[in-house]
PDB file of C-alpha atoms and ligand atoms in Angstrom:
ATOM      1  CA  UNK A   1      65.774   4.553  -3.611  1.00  0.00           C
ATOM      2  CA  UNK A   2      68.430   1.778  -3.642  1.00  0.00           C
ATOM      3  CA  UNK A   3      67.003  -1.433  -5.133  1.00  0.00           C
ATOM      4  CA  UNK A   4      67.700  -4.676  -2.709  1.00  0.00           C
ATOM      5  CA  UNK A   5      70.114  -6.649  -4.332  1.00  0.00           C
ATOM      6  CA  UNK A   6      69.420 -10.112  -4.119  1.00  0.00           C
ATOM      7  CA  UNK A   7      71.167 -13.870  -4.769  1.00  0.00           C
ATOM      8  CA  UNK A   8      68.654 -16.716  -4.523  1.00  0.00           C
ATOM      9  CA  UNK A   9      69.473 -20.279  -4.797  1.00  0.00           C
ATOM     10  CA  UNK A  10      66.760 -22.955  -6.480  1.00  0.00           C
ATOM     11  CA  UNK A  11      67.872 -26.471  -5.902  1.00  0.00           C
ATOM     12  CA  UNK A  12      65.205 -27.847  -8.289  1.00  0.00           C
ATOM     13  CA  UNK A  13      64.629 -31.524  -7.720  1.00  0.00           C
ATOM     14  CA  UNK A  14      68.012 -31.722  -6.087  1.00  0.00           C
ATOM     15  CA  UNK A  15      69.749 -33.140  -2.741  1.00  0.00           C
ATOM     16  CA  UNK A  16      68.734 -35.679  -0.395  1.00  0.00           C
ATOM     17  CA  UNK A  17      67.763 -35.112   3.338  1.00  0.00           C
ATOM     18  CA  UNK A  18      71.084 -35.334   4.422  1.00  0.00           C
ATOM     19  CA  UNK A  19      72.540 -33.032   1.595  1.00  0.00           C
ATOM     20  CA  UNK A  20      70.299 -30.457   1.932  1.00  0.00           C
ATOM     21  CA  UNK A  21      71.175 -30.366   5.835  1.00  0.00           C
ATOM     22  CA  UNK A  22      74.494 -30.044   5.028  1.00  0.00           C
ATOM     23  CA  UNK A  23      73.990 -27.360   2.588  1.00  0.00           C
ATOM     24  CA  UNK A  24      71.675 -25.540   4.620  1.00  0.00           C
ATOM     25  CA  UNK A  25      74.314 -25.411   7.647  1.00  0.00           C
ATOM     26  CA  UNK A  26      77.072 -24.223   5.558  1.00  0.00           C
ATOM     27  CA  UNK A  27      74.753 -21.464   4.322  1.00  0.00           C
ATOM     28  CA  UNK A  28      73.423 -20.592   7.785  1.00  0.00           C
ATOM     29  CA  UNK A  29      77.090 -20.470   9.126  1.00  0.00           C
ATOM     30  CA  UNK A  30      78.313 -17.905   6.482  1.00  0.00           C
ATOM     31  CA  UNK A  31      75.093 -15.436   6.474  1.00  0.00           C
ATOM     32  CA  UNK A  32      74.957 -15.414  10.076  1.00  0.00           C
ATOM     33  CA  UNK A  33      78.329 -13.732  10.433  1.00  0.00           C
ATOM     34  CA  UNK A  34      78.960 -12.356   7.087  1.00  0.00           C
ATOM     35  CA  UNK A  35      75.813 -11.233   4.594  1.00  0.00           C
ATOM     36  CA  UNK A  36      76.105  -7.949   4.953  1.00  0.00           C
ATOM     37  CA  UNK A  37      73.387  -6.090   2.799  1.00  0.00           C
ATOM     38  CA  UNK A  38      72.568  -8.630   0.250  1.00  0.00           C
ATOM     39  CA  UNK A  39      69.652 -10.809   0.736  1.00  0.00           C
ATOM     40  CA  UNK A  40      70.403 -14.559   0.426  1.00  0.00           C
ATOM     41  CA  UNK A  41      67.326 -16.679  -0.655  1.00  0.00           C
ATOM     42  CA  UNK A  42      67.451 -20.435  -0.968  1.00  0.00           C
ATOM     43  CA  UNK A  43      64.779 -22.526  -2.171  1.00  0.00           C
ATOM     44  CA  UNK A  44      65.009 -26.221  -1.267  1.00  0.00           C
ATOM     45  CA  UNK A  45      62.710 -28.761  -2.570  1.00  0.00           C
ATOM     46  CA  UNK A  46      59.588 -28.846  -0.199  1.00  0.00           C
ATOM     47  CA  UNK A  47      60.352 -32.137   1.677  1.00  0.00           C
ATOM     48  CA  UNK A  48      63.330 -29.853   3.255  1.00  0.00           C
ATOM     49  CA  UNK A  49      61.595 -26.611   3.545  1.00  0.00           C
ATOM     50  CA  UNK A  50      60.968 -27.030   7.382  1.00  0.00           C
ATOM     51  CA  UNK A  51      63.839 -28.300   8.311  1.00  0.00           C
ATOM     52  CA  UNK A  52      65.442 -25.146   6.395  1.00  0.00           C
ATOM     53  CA  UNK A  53      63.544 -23.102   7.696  1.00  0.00           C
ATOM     54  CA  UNK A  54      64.313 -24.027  11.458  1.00  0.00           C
ATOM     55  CA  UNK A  55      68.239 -24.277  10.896  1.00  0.00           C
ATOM     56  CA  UNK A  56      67.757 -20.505   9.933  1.00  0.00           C
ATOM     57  CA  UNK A  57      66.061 -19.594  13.479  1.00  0.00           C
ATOM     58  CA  UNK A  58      68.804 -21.655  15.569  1.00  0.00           C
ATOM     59  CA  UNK A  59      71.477 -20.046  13.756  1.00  0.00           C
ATOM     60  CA  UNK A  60      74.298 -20.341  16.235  1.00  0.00           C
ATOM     61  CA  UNK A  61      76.160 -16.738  15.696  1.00  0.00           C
ATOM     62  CA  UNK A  62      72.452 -14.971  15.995  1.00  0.00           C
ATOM     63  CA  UNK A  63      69.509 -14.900  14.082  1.00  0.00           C
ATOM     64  CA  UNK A  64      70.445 -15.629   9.999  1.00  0.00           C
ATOM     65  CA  UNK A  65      68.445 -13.265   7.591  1.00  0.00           C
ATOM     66  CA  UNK A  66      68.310 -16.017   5.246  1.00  0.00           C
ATOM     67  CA  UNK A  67      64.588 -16.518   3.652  1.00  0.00           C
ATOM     68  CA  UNK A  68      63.798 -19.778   2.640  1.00  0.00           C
ATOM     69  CA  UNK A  69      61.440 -19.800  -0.094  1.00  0.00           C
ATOM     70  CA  UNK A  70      59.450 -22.529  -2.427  1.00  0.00           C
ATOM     71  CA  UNK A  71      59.890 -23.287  -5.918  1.00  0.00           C
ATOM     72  CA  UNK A  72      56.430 -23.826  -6.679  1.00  0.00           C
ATOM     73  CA  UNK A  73      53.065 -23.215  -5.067  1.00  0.00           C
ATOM     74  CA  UNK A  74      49.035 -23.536  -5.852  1.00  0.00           C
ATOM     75  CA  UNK A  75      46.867 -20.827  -7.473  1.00  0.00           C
ATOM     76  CA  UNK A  76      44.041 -22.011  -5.431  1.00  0.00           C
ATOM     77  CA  UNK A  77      44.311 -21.573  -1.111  1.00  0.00           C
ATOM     78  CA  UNK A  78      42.660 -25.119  -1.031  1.00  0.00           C
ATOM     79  CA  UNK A  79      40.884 -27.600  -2.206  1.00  0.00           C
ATOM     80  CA  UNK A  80      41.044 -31.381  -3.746  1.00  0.00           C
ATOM     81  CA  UNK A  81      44.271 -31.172  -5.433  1.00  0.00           C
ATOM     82  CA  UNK A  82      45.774 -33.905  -4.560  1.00  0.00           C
ATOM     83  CA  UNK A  83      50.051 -33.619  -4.144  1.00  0.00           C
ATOM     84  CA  UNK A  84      49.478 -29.780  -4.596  1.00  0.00           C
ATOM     85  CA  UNK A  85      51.181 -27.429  -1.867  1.00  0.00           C
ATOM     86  CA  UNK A  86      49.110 -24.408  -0.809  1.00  0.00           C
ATOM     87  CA  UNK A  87      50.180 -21.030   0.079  1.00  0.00           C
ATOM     88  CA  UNK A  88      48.576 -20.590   3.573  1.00  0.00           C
ATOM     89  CA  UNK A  89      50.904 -24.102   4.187  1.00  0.00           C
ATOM     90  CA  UNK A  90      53.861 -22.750   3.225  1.00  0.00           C
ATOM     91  CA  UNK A  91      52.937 -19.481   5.196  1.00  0.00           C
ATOM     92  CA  UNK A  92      52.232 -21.440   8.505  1.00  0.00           C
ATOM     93  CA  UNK A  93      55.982 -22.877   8.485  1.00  0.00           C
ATOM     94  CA  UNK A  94      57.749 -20.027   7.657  1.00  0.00           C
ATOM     95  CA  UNK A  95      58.633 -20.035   4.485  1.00  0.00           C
ATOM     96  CA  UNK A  96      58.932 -16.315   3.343  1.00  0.00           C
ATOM     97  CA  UNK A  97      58.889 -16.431  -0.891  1.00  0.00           C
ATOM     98  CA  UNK A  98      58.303 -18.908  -3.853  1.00  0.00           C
ATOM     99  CA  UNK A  99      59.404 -18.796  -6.982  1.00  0.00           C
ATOM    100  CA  UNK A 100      56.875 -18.767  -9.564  1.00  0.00           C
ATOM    101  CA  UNK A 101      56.177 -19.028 -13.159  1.00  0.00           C
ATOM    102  CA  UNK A 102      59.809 -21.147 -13.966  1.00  0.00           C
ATOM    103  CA  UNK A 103      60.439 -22.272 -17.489  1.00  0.00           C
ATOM    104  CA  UNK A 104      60.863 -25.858 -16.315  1.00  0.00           C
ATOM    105  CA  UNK A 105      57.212 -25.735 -14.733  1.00  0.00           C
ATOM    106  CA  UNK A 106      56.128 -24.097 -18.095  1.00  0.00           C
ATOM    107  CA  UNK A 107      57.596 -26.049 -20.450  1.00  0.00           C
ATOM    108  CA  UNK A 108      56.736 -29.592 -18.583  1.00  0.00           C
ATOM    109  CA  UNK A 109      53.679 -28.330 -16.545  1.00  0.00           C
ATOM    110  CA  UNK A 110      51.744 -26.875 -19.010  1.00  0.00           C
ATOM    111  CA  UNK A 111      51.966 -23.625 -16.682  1.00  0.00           C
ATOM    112  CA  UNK A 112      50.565 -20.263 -18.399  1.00  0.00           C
ATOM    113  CA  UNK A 113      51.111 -17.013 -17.226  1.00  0.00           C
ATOM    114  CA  UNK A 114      47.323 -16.992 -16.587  1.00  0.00           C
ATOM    115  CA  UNK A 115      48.273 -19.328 -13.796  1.00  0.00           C
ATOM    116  CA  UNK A 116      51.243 -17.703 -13.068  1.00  0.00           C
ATOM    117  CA  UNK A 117      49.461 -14.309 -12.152  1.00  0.00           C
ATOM    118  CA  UNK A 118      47.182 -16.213  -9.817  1.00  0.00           C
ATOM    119  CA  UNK A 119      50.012 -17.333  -7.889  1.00  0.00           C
ATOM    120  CA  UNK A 120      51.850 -14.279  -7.759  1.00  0.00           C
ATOM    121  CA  UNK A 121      48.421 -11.839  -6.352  1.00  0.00           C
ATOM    122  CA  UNK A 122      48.017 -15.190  -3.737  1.00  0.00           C
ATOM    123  CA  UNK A 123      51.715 -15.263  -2.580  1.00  0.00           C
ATOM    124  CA  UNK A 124      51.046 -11.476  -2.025  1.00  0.00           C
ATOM    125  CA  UNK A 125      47.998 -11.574  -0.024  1.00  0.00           C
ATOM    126  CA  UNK A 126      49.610 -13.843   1.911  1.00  0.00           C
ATOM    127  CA  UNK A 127      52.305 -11.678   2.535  1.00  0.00           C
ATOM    128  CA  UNK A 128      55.297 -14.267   0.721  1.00  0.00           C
ATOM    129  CA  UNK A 129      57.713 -12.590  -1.389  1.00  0.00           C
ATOM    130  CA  UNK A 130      57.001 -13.390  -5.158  1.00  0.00           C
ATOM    131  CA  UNK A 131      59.692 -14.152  -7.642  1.00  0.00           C
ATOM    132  CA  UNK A 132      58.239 -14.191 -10.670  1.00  0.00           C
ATOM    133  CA  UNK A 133      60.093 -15.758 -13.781  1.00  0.00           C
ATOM    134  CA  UNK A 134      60.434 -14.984 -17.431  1.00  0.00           C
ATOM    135  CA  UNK A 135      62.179 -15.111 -20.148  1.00  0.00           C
ATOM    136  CA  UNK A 136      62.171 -16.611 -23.966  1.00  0.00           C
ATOM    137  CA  UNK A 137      63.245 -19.514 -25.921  1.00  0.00           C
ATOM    138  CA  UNK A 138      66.192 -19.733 -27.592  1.00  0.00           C
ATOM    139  CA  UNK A 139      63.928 -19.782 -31.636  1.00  0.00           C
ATOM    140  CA  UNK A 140      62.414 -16.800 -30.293  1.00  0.00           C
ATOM    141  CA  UNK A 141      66.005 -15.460 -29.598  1.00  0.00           C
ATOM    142  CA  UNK A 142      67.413 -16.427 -32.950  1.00  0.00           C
ATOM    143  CA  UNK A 143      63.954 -14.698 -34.376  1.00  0.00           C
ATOM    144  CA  UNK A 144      64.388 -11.411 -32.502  1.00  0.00           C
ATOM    145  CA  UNK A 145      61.267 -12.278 -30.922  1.00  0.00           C
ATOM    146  CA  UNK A 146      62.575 -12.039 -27.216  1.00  0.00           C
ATOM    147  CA  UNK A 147      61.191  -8.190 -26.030  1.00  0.00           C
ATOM    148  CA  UNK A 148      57.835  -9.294 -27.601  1.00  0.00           C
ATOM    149  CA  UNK A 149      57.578 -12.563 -25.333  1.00  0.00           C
ATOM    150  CA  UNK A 150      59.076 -11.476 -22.395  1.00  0.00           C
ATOM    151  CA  UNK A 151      56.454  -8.700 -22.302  1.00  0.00           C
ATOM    152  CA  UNK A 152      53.754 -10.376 -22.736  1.00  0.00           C
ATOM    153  CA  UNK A 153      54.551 -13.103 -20.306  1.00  0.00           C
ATOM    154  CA  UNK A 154      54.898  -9.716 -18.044  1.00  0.00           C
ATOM    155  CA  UNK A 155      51.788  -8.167 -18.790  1.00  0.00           C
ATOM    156  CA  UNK A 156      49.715 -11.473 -18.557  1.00  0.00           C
ATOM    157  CA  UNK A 157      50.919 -12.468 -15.264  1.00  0.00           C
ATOM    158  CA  UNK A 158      51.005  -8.935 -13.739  1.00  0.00           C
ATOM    159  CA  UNK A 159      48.518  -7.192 -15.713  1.00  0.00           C
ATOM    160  CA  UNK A 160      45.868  -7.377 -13.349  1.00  0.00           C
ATOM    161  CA  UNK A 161      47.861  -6.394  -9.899  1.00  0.00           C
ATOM    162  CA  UNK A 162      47.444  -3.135  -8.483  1.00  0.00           C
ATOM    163  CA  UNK A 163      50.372  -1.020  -9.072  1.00  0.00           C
ATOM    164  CA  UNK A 164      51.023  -1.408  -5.084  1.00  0.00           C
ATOM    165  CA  UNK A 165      51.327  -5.042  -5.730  1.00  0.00           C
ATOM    166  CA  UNK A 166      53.125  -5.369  -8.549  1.00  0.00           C
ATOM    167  CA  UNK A 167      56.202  -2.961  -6.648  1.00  0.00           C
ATOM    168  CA  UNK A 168      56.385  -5.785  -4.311  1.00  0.00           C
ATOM    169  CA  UNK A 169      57.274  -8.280  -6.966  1.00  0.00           C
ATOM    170  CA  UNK A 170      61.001  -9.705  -7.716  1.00  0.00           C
ATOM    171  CA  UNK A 171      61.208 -10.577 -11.413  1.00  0.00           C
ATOM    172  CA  UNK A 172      63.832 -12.750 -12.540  1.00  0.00           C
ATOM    173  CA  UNK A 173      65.160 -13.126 -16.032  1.00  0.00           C
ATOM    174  CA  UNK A 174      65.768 -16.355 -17.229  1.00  0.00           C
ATOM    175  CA  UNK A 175      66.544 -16.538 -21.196  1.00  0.00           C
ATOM    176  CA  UNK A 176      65.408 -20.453 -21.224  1.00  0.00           C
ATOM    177  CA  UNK A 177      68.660 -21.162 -23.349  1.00  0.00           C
ATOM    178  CA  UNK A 178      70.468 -20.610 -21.298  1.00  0.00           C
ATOM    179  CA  UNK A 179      69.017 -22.552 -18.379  1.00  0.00           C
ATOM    180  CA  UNK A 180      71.394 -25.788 -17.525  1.00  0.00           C
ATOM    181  CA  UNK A 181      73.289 -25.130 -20.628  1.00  0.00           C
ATOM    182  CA  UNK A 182      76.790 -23.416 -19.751  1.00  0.00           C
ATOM    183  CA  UNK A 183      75.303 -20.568 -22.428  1.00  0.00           C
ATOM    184  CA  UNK A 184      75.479 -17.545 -20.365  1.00  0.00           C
ATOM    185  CA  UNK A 185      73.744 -14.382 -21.532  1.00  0.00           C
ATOM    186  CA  UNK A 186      76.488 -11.726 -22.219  1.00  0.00           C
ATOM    187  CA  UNK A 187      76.610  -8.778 -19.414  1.00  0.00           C
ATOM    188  CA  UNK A 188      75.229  -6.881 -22.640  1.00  0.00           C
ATOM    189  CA  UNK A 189      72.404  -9.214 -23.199  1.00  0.00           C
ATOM    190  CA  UNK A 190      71.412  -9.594 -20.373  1.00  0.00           C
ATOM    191  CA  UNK A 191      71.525  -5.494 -19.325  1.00  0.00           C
ATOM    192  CA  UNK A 192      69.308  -4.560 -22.754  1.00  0.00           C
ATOM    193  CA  UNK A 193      66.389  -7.007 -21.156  1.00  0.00           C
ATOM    194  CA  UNK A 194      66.555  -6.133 -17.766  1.00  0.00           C
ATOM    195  CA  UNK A 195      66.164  -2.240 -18.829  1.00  0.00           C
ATOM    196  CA  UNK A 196      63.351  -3.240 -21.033  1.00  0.00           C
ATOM    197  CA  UNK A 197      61.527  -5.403 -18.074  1.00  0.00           C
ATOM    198  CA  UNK A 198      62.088  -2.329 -15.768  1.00  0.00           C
ATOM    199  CA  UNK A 199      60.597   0.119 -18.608  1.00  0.00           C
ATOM    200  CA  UNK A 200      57.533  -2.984 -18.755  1.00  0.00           C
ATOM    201  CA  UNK A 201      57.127  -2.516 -14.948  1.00  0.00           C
ATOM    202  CA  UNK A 202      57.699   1.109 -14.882  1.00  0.00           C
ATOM    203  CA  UNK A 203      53.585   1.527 -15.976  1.00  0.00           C
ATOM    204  CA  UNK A 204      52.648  -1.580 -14.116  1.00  0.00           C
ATOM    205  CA  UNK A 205      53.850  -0.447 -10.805  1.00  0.00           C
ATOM    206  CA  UNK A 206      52.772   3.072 -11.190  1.00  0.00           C
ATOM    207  CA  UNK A 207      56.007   4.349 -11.637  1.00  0.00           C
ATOM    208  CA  UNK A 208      57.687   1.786  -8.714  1.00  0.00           C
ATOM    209  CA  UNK A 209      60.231  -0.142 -11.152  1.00  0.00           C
ATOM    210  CA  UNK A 210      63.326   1.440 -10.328  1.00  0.00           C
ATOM    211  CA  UNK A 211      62.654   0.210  -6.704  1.00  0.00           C
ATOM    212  CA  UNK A 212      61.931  -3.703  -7.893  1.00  0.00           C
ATOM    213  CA  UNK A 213      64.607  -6.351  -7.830  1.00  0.00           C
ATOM    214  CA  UNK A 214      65.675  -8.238 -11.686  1.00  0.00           C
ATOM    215  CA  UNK A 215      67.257 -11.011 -11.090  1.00  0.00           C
ATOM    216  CA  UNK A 216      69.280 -12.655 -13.592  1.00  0.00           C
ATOM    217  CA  UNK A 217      69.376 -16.312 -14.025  1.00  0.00           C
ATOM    218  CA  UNK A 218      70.438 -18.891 -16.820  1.00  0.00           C
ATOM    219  CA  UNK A 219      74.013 -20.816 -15.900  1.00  0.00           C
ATOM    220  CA  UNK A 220      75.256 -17.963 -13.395  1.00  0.00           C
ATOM    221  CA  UNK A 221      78.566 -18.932 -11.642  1.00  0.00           C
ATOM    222  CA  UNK A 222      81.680 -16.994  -9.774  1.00  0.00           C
ATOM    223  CA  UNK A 223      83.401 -17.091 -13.133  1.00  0.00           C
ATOM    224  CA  UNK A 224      80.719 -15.278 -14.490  1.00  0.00           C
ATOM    225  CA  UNK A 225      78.945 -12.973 -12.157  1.00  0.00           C
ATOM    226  CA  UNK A 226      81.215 -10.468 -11.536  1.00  0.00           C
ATOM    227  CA  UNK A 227      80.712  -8.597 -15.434  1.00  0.00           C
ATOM    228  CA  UNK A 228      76.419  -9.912 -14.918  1.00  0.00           C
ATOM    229  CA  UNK A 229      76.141  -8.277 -11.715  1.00  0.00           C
ATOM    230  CA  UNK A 230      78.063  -4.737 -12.866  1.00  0.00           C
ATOM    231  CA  UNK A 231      75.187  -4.110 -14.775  1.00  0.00           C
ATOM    232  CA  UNK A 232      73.014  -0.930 -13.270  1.00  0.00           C
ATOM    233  CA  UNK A 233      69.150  -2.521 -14.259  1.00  0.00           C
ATOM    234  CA  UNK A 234      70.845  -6.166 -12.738  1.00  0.00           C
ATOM    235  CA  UNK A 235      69.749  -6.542  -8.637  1.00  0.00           C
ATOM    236  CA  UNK A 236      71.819 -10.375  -8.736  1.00  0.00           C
ATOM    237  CA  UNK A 237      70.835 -13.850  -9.237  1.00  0.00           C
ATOM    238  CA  UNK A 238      68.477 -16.704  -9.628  1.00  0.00           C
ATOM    239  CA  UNK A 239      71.418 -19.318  -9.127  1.00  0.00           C
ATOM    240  CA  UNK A 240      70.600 -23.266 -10.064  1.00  0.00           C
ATOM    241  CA  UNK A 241      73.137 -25.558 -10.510  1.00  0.00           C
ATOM    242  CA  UNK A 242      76.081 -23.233  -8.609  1.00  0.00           C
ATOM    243  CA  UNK A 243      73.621 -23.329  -5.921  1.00  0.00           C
ATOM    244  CA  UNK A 244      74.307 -26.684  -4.919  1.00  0.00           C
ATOM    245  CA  UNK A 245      77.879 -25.909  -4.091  1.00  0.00           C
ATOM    246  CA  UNK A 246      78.051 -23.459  -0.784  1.00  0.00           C
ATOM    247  CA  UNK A 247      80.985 -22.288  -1.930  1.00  0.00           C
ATOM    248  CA  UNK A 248      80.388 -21.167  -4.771  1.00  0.00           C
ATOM    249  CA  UNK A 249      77.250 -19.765  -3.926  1.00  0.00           C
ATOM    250  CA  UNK A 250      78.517 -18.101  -0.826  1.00  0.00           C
ATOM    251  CA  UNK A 251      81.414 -16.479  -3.524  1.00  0.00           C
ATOM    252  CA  UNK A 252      78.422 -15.679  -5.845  1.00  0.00           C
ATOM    253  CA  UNK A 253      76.814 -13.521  -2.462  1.00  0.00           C
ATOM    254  CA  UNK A 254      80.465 -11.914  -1.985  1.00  0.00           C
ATOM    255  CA  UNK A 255      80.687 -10.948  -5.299  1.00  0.00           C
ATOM    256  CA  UNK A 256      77.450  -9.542  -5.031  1.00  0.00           C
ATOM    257  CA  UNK A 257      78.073  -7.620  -1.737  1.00  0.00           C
ATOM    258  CA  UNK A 258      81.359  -6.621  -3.334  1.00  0.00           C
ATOM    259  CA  UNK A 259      80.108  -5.098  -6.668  1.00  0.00           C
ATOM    260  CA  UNK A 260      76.606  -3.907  -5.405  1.00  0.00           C
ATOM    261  CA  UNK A 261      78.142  -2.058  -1.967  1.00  0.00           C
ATOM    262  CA  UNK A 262      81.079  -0.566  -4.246  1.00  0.00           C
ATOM    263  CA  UNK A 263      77.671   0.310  -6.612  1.00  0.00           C
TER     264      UNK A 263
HETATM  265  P1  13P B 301      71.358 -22.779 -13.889  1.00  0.00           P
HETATM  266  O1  13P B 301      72.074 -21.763 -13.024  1.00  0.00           O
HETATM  267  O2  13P B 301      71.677 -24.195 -13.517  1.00  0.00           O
HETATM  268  O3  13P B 301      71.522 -22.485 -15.350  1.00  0.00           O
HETATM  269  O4  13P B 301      69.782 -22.616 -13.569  1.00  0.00           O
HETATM  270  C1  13P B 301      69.216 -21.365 -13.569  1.00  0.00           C
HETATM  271  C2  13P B 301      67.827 -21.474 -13.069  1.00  0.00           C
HETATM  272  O5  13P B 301      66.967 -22.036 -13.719  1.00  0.00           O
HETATM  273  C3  13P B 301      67.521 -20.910 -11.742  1.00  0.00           C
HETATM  274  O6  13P B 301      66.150 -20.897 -11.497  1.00  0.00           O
END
């Protein structure tokens, strides 16, 4: 089974109305004539996720395979939360995947991977593509600590999904330091995780993992991507801050298409 390789853009608490637009546009324009196999995912903040999501149905050159997705959602379908964002919402405009379970929400959110797992078994009944984050602090780097944490941040969150739901899961790796930083993980680095994740999932998903997309994220650019994305257990990106450029994340898809096709 080939794995889907995947680039996906989160703006974080980026852009203005007008920016976003623009952005959006330039991104429609490109995958509408040129995405070949790799799927592009771009994840606005939510005051722009409609508008995204209806620039990607009136794509002028056809129908753009672009999925817009959240960056954050609810564990509960409803309820007196106020300033929370449910999933049956985002479902009913379209959007087709959140990111959950970032280490920006868990460092200054308090989220767990309790919380985390919630999210991710509600995204899936509602049939929105999860991508679920993890990865470790830089201490627990320096301490040799990393296979420890990133496991059980994997087991906590996905422990208690059926194997059939946990094979429907992206994951993407995000060692924390190098999040914003300009610290890239080496190709090397970033390879011996991913293999262990997929060896994690392998039990999880009832032996699904070689067919689940690991993402790669933490200061990923076009300078950088092509040696990240060589790697055989790496499926592409979580992008941030190159995201905000179209072209460099439209270069970050062709190196993708380029590496992953050759692949
Ligand atoms: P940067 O690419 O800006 O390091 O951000 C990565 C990230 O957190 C994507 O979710």
């Amino acid at each position: 089974m080939k794995t889907r390789t995947i680039v996906a853009g989160n703006w974080k608490m980026h852009t203005d109305a007008t920016e976003a637009g623009n952005l959006m546009e330039a991104l429609v324009g490109w995958s509408a004539a040129d995405q070949g196999d790799v799927q592009m995912i771009v994840a606005p903040p939510y005051p722009f996720l409609a508008a995204a999501v209806e620039q990607v149905k009136k794509a002028a050159d056809g129908p753009s395979t672009i999925i817009i997705a959240a960056q954050n959602c609810h564990q509960e379908e409803s309820g007196a939360f106020t300033g929370e964002v449910s999933v049956p919402m985002l479902r009913s405009m379209g959007v087709g995947a959140c990111i959950v379970g970032h280490s920006e929400r868990r460092e200054y959110y308090g989220e767990t991977d309790e919380v985390v797992g919630r999210k991710v078994s509600l995204l899936l009944k509602h049939g929105l593509q999860p991508i679920y984050c993890c990865g470790e602090r830089r201490e627990e780097r320096e301490e040799g600590r990393y296979r420890d944490v990133v496991s059980t941040q994997i087991h906590t969150a996905l422990g208690a999904l059926s194997p059939e739901e946990v094979a429907k899961v992206v994951v993407a790796y995000e060692p924390v330091w190098a999040i914003g930083t300009g610290l890239t993980a080496t190709p090397e680095q970033a390879q011996e995780v991913h293999a262990f994740i997929r060896a994690e999932l392998q039990a999880l998903s009832g032996g699904m993992a070689a067919g689940i997309p690991i993402l790669y994220g933490g200061s990923c650019k076009p300078e950088n991507a092509e040696g990240i994305f060589a790697e055989s257990d790496i499926n592409g990106g979580l992008i941030g801050g190159a995201a905000l450029v179209a072209e460099k994340f439209i270069e970050l898809m062709r190196i993708a298409q380029r590496i992953k096709t050759a692949a």
